[in-house]
Protein backbone atom coordinates (compact mmCIF):
# COMPACT_ATOMS: atom_id res chain seq x y z
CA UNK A 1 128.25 13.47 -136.44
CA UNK A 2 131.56 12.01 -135.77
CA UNK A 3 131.44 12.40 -132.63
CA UNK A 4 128.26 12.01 -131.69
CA UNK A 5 128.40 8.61 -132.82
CA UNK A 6 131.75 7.82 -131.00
CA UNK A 7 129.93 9.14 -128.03
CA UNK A 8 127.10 6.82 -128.07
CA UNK A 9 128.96 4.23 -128.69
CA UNK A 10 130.86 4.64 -125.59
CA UNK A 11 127.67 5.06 -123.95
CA UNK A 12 126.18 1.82 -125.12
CA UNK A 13 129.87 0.00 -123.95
CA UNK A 14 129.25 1.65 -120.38
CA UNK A 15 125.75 0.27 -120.23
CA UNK A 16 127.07 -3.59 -120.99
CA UNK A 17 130.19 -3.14 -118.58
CA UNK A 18 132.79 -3.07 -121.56
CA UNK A 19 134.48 0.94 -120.82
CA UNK A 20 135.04 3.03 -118.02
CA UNK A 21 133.45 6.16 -117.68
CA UNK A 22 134.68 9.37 -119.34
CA UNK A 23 135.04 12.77 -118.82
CA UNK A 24 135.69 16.45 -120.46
CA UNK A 25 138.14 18.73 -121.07
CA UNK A 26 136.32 21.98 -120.90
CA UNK A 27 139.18 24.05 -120.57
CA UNK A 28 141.60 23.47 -123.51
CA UNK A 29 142.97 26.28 -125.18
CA UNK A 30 142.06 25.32 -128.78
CA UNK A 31 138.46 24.92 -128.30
CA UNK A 32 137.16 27.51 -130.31
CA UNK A 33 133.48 29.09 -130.61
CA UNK A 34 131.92 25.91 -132.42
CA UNK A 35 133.41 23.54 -129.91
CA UNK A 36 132.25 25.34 -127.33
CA UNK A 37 128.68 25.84 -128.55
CA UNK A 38 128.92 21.92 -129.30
CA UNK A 39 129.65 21.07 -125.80
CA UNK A 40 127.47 23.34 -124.00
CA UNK A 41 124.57 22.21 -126.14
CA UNK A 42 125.72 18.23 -125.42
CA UNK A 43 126.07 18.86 -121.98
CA UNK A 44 122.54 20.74 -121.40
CA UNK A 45 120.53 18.14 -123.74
CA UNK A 46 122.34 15.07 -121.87
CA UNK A 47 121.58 16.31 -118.34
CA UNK A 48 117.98 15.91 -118.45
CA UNK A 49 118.57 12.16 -119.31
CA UNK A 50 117.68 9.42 -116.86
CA UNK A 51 120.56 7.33 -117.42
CA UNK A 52 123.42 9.50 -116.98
CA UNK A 53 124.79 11.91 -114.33
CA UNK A 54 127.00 14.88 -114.69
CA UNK A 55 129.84 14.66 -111.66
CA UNK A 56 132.10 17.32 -111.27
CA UNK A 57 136.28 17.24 -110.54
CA UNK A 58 135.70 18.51 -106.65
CA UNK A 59 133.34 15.10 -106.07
CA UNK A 60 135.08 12.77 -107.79
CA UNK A 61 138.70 13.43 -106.54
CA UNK A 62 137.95 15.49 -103.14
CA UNK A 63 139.57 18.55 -103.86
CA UNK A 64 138.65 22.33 -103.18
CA UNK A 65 135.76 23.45 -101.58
């Protein structure tokens, strides 16, 4: 719940033009089952929404292919 609310809080501040957009660390080595299952499930149910867009690494800084 935590973070959930810290979340759309951030979200709100993005909205008004008072924070910078954020981004994930999906590859940490302490994430364990639950954080995963927490992510995946934030990720999935926050795609579908209008008013925010998913950008991966390779787009955003130009590297790989």
């Amino acid at each position: 719940e935590t973070l959930i609310s810290a979340l759309a809080s951030h979200a709100e501040a993005m909205v008004t033009g008072e924070s910078e957009p954020w981004g994930l660390l999906t590859h940490h080595l302490v994430h364990d089952e639950e954080s995963w299952a927490f992510l995946h499930t934030m990720v999935e149910r926050t795609a579908v929404h209008g008013g925010l867009r998913w950008v991966d690494a390779r787009s955003l800084f130009g590297t790989g292919s």
